[in-house]
Amino acid sequence: MKLPVIKHLTTFIEENDQDYVIETIETLEALTEVPSLKDEELDVIGELISNMYGALEVDKMVKEGTPKKEALNSFMKRVLGSIDT
């Protein structure tokens, strides 16, 4: 996951609507079913999907009252903590 990408997507959600991101995730998930995709292509799609889910999670925290910067940092700490264990 890339914090700058998640931050940018979170701003996009604030300015537009989370439905755009949700529909994009659904589209990308459908693309993973294409049998001719190479592993590298699937990795890129997976990275995009995970960043979008991260942005949705950060947006949820912000809507619950967490300041955006704190929400981003908290989310990344959780992600890094889950990788370390």
CSV table of C-alpha atoms in Angstrom, one decimal:
chain,number,residue,atom,x,y,z
A,1,MET,CA,0.0,0.0,0.0
A,2,LYS,CA,1.2,3.5,-0.8
A,3,LEU,CA,0.3,6.3,1.6
A,4,PRO,CA,0.4,9.0,-1.1
A,5,VAL,CA,-2.0,7.0,-3.2
A,6,ILE,CA,-4.4,6.4,-0.3
A,7,LYS,CA,-4.2,10.1,0.6
A,8,HIS,CA,-5.0,11.1,-3.0
A,9,LEU,CA,-7.9,8.7,-3.2
A,10,THR,CA,-9.3,9.9,0.2
A,11,THR,CA,-9.3,13.4,-1.2
A,12,PHE,CA,-11.1,12.2,-4.3
A,13,ILE,CA,-13.7,10.5,-2.2
A,14,GLU,CA,-14.2,13.7,-0.2
A,15,GLU,CA,-14.6,15.8,-3.4
A,16,ASN,CA,-16.8,13.3,-5.2
A,17,ASP,CA,-18.3,10.2,-3.7
A,18,GLN,CA,-17.1,6.9,-2.5
A,19,ASP,CA,-19.4,5.1,-4.9
A,20,TYR,CA,-16.9,5.9,-7.7
A,21,VAL,CA,-14.2,4.0,-5.8
A,22,ILE,CA,-16.5,1.1,-4.9
A,23,GLU,CA,-17.5,0.7,-8.6
A,24,THR,CA,-13.9,0.9,-9.7
A,25,ILE,CA,-12.9,-1.8,-7.2
A,26,GLU,CA,-15.7,-4.0,-8.5
A,27,THR,CA,-14.5,-3.5,-12.1
A,28,LEU,CA,-10.9,-4.3,-11.2
A,29,GLU,CA,-12.0,-7.4,-9.3
A,30,ALA,CA,-13.9,-8.5,-12.4
A,31,LEU,CA,-10.8,-8.0,-14.5
A,32,THR,CA,-8.8,-10.4,-12.3
A,33,GLU,CA,-11.0,-13.2,-13.8
A,34,VAL,CA,-9.3,-12.7,-17.2
A,35,PRO,CA,-7.3,-15.9,-17.7
A,36,SER,CA,-4.7,-14.3,-20.0
A,37,LEU,CA,-3.5,-11.8,-17.4
A,38,LYS,CA,0.1,-12.2,-16.3
A,39,ASP,CA,1.2,-12.4,-12.7
A,40,GLU,CA,2.7,-8.9,-12.8
A,41,GLU,CA,-0.6,-7.5,-14.2
A,42,LEU,CA,-2.5,-9.2,-11.4
A,43,ASP,CA,-0.1,-7.7,-8.9
A,44,VAL,CA,-0.7,-4.2,-10.2
A,45,ILE,CA,-4.5,-4.7,-10.1
A,46,GLY,CA,-4.2,-6.1,-6.5
A,47,GLU,CA,-2.2,-3.1,-5.4
A,48,LEU,CA,-4.7,-0.7,-6.8
A,49,ILE,CA,-7.6,-2.6,-5.2
A,50,SER,CA,-5.8,-2.6,-1.8
A,51,ASN,CA,-5.1,1.1,-2.0
A,52,MET,CA,-8.7,1.8,-2.8
A,53,TYR,CA,-9.9,-0.3,0.1
A,54,GLY,CA,-7.5,1.6,2.3
A,55,ALA,CA,-8.9,4.9,1.1
A,56,LEU,CA,-12.4,3.8,1.9
A,57,GLU,CA,-11.2,2.8,5.4
A,58,VAL,CA,-9.5,6.1,6.0
A,59,ASP,CA,-12.6,7.9,4.7
A,60,LYS,CA,-14.8,6.0,7.2
A,61,MET,CA,-12.5,7.0,10.0
A,62,VAL,CA,-12.6,10.7,9.0
A,63,LYS,CA,-16.4,10.5,8.8
A,64,GLU,CA,-16.4,9.1,12.3
A,65,GLY,CA,-14.5,12.3,13.5
A,66,THR,CA,-10.9,11.3,13.2
A,67,PRO,CA,-8.7,14.1,11.7
A,68,LYS,CA,-7.6,13.1,8.2
A,69,LYS,CA,-3.8,13.1,9.0
A,70,GLU,CA,-4.4,11.0,12.1
A,71,ALA,CA,-6.7,8.6,10.2
A,72,LEU,CA,-4.0,8.1,7.5
A,73,ASN,CA,-1.3,7.5,10.1
A,74,SER,CA,-3.4,5.1,12.2
A,75,PHE,CA,-4.4,3.1,9.1
A,76,MET,CA,-0.8,2.8,7.9
A,77,LYS,CA,0.4,1.7,11.4
A,78,ARG,CA,-2.3,-1.0,11.4
A,79,VAL,CA,-1.1,-2.2,7.9
A,80,LEU,CA,2.5,-2.2,8.9
A,81,GLY,CA,1.7,-3.9,12.2
A,82,SER,CA,-0.1,-6.7,10.4
A,83,ILE,CA,2.8,-7.2,8.0
A,84,ASP,CA,5.3,-7.5,10.9
A,85,THR,CA,3.4,-10.2,12.6
